Short mmCIF file of C-alpha atoms in Angstrom, two decimals:
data_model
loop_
_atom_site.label_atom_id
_atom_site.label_comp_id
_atom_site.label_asym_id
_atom_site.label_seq_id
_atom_site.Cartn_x
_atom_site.Cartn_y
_atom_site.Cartn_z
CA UNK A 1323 -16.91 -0.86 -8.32
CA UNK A 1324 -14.54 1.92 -8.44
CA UNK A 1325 -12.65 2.24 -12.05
CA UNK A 1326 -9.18 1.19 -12.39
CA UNK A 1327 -6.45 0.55 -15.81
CA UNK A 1328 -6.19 -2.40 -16.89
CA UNK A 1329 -2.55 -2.63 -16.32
CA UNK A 1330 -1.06 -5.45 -14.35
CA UNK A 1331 0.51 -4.52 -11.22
CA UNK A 1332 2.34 -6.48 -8.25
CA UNK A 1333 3.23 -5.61 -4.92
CA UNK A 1334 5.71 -8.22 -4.37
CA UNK A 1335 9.69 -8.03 -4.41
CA UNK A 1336 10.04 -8.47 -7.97
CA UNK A 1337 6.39 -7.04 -8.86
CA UNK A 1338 6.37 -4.79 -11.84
CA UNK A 1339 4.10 -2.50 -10.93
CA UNK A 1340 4.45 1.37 -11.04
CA UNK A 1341 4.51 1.68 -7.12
CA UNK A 1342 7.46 -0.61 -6.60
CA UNK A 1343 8.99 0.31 -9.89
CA UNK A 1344 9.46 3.53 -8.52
CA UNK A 1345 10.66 2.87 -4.91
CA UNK A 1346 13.08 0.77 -6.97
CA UNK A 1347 14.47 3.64 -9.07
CA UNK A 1348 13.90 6.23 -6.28
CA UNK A 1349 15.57 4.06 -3.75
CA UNK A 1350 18.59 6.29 -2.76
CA UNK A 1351 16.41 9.64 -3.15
CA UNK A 1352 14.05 8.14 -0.50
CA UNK A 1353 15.92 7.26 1.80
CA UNK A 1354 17.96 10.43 1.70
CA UNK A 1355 14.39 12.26 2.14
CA UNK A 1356 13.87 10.20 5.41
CA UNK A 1357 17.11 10.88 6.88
CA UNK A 1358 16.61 14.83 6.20
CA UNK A 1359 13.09 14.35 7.61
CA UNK A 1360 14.37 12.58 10.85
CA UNK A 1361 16.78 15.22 11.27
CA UNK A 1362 14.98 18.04 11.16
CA UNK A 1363 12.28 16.74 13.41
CA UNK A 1364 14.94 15.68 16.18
CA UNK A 1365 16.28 19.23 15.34
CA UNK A 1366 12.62 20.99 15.82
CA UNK A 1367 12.36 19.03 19.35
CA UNK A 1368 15.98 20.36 20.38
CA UNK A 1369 15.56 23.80 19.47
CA UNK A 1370 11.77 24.46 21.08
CA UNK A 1371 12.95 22.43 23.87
CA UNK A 1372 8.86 20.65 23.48
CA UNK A 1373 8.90 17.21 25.62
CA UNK A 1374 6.43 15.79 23.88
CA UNK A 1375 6.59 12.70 26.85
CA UNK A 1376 5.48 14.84 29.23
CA UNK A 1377 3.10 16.91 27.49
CA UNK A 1378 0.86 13.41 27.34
CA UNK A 1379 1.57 12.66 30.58
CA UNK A 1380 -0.10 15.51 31.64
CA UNK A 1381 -2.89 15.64 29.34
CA UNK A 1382 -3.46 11.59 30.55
CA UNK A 1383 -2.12 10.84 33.87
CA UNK A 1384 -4.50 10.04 36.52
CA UNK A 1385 -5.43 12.85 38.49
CA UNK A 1386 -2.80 13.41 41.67
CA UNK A 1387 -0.73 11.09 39.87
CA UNK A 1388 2.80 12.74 39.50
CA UNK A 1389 4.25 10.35 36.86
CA UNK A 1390 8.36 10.78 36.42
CA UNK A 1391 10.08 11.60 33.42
CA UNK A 1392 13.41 10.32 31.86
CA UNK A 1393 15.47 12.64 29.59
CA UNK A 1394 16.24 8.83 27.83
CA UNK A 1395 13.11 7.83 27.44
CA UNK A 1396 11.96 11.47 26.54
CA UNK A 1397 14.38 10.45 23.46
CA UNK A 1398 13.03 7.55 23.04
CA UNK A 1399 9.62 9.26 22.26
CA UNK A 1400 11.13 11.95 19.76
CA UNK A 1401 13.49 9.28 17.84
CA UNK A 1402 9.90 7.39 17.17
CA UNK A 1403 8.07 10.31 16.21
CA UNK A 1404 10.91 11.39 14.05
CA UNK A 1405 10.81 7.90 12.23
CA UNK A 1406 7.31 8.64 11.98
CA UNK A 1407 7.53 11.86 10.21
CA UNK A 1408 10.09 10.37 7.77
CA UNK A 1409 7.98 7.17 6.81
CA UNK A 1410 5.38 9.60 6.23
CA UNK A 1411 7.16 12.03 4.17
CA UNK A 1412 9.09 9.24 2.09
CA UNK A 1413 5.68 7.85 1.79
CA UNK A 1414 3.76 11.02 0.15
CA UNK A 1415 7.03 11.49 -2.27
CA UNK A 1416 6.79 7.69 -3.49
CA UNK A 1417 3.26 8.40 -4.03
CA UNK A 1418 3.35 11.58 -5.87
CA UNK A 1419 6.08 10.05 -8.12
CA UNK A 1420 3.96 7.04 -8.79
CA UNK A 1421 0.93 9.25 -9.76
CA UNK A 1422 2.95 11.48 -11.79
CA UNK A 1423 3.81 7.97 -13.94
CA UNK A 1424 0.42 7.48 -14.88
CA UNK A 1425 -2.83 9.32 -16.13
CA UNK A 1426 -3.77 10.53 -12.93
CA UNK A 1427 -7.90 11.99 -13.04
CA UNK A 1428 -7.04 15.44 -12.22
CA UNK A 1429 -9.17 17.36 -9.92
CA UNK A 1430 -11.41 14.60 -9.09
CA UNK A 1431 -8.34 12.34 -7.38
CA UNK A 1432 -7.06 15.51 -5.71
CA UNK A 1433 -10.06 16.01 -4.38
CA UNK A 1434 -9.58 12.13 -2.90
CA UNK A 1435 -6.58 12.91 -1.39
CA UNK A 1436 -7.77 16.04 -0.36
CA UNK A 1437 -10.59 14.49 1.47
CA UNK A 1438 -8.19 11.87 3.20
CA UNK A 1439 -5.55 14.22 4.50
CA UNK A 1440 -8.66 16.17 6.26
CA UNK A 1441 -10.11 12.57 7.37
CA UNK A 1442 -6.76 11.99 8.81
CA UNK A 1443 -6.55 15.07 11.14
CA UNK A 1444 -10.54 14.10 11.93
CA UNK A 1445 -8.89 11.05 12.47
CA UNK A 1446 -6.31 11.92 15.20
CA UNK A 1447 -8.41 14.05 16.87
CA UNK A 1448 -11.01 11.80 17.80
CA UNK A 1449 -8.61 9.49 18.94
CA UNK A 1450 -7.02 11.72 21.20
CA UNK A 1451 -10.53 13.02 22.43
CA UNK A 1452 -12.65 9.80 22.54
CA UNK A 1453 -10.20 6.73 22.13
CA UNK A 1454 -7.34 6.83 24.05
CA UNK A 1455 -9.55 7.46 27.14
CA UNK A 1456 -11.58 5.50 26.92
CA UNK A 1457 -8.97 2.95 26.17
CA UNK A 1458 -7.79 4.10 29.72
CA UNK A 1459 -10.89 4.01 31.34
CA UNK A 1460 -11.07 0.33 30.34
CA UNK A 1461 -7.82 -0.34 31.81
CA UNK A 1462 -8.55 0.74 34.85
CA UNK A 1463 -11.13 -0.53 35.27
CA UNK A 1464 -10.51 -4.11 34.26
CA UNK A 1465 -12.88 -4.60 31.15
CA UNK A 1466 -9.12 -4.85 29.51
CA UNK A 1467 -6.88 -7.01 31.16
CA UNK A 1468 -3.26 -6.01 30.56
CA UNK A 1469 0.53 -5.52 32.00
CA UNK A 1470 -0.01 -1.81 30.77
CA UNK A 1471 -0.88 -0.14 33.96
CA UNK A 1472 -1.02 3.58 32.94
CA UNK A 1473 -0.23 5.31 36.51
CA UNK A 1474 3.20 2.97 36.76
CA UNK A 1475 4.19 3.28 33.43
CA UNK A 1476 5.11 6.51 32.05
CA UNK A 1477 6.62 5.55 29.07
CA UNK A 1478 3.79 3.21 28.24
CA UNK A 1479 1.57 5.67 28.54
CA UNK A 1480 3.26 8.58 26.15
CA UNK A 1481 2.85 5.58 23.35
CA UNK A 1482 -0.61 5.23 23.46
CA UNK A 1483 -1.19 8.60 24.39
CA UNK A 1484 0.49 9.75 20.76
CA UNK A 1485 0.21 6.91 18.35
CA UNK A 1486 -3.03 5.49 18.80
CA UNK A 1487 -4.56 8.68 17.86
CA UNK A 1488 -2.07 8.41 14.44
CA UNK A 1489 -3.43 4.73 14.06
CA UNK A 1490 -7.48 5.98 14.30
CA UNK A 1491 -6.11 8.77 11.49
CA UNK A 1492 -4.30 6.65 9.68
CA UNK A 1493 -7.21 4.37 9.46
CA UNK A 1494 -10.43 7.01 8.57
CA UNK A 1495 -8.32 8.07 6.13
CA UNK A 1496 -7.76 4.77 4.25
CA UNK A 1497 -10.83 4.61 1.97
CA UNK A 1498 -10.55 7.61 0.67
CA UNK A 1499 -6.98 7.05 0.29
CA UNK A 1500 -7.42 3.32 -1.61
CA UNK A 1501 -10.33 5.08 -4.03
CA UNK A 1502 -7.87 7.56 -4.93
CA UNK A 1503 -4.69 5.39 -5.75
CA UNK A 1504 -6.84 2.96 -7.70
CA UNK A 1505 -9.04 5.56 -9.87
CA UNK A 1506 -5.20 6.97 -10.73
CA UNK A 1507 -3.80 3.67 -11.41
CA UNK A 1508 -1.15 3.75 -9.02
CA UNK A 1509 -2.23 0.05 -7.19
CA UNK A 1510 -5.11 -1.75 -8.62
CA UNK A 1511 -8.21 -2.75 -6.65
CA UNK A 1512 -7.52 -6.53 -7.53
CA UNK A 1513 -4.08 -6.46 -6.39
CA UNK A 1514 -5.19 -4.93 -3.02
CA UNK A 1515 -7.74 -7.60 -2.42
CA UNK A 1516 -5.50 -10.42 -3.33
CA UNK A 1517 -2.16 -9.16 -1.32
CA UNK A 1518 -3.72 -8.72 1.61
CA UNK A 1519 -0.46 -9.90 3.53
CA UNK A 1520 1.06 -6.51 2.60
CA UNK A 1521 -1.23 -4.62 4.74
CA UNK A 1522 -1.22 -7.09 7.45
CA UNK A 1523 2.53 -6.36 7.79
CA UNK A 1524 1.86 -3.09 7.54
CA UNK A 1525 -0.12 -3.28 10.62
CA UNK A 1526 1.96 -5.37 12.68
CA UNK A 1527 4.70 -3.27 12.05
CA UNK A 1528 3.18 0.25 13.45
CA UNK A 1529 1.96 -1.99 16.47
CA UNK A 1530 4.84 -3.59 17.22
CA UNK A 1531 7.03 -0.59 17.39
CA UNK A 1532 4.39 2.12 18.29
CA UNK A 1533 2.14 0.55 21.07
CA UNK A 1534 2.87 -0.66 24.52
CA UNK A 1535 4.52 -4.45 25.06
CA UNK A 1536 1.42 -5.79 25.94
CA UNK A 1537 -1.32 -7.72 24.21
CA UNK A 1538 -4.35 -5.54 24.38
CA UNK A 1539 -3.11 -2.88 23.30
CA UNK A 1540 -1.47 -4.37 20.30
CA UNK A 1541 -5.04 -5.96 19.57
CA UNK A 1542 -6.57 -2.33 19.85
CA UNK A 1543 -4.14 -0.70 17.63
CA UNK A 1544 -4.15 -3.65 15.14
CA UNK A 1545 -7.57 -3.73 15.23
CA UNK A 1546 -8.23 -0.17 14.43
CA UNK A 1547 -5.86 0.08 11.18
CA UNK A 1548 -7.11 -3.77 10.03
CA UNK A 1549 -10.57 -2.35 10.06
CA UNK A 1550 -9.82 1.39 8.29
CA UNK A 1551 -7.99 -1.09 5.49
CA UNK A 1552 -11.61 -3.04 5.50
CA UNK A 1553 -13.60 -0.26 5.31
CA UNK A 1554 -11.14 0.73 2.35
CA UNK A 1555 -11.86 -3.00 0.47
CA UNK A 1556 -15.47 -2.68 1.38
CA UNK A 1557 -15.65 0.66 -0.45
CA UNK A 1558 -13.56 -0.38 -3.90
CA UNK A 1559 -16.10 -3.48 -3.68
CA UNK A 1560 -18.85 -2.08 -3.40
CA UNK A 1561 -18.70 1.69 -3.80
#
């Protein structure tokens, strides 16, 4: 069992621990830290003119398959990676200032979160190398049955093309990630057992806006970050 304080400490609303106390009393400097981070990513796209739509289409697209892009829908893409980059940089703020709130364990914790931003990248690469193909493969073949076709739709096919790979990273790097926030007291192991209806929004959130309309792919992506947050539970159980 990993070691945690004894300190109480909710994730709900009106929860008084040091996670949500903070994203109380940080509230406006988040959310200014998103919008900067939105920005400048939109800003990054505009200026190095990178069409990040048709870079997966070309990476994915069925061989002889000349799939059309949309300048829109190119937009489309960027605004959601944008609001990526901002939940994710919002995120690692919130989390610093928790830590900094209690008695983090020094190098031993930052060697945690260390290890989870590498798992991550480990993470994202695999799933651009091994999953979302063979996620295709399966498509196209019919083991998946789904209204995503991949050669008719483009769009459809940038999605799972960029964030499922984010989703397997997301979800290697959750043990590590869990071990380190409870050893520093930031969430408590109990607490992440019992409000298990936090992570499952969590999850249905990324899917729902970050995977194609369809149900398989919703399952995959679901699946993947339910069972990184497992793997996580299993670990402060029984690691």
């Amino acid at each position: 069992m990993v070691l945690e304080t004894d300190s109480v400490r909710e994730l709900g609303p009106r929860g008084s621990g040091v996670l949500l106390r903070t994203a109380r009393t940080r509230a406006r400097e988040l959310a200014l830290l998103f919008s900067a981070a939105v920005t400048l990513t939109l800003f990054a796209f505009r200026a190095t003119g990178i069409d990040l739509q048709r870079a997966a289409l070309s990476a994915y697209a069925p061989a002889g398959t000349a799939l059309p892009t949309d300048p829109l829908v190119s937009l489309g893409v960027e605004l959601q990676v944008a609001a990526l980059v901002g939940v994710c940089v919002a995120g690692a703020a919130l989390l610093w200032d928790a830590r900094s709130e209690t008695s983090p364990h020094g190098a031993r914790t930052g060697r945690l979160y260390l290890l989870s931003a590498v798992l991550c990248s480990v993470g994202i690469a695999l799933g651009a190398t091994l999953v979302v193909p063979a996620l295709l493969e399966l498509l196209k073949f019919g083991v998946l049955r789904s209204g995503f076709v991949p050669a008719y739709r483009p769009y459809w096919l940038a999605e799972v093309a960029l964030f499922l790979p984010v989703a397997v990273g997301i979800a290697v790097s959750l043990p590590a990630l869990m071990v380190a926030l409870v050893s520093d007291g930031v969430v408590s192991s109990t607490v992440l057992h019992r409000d298990w209806g936090f992570a499952l929004l969590g999850v249905l959130t990324y899917a729902s806006l970050y995977s194609p309309p369809d149900s398989a792919t919703f399952v995959v992506y679901g699946g993947v970050l339910i069972g990184g947050h497992v793997a996580g539970l299993a670990v402060l159980t029984f690691g």
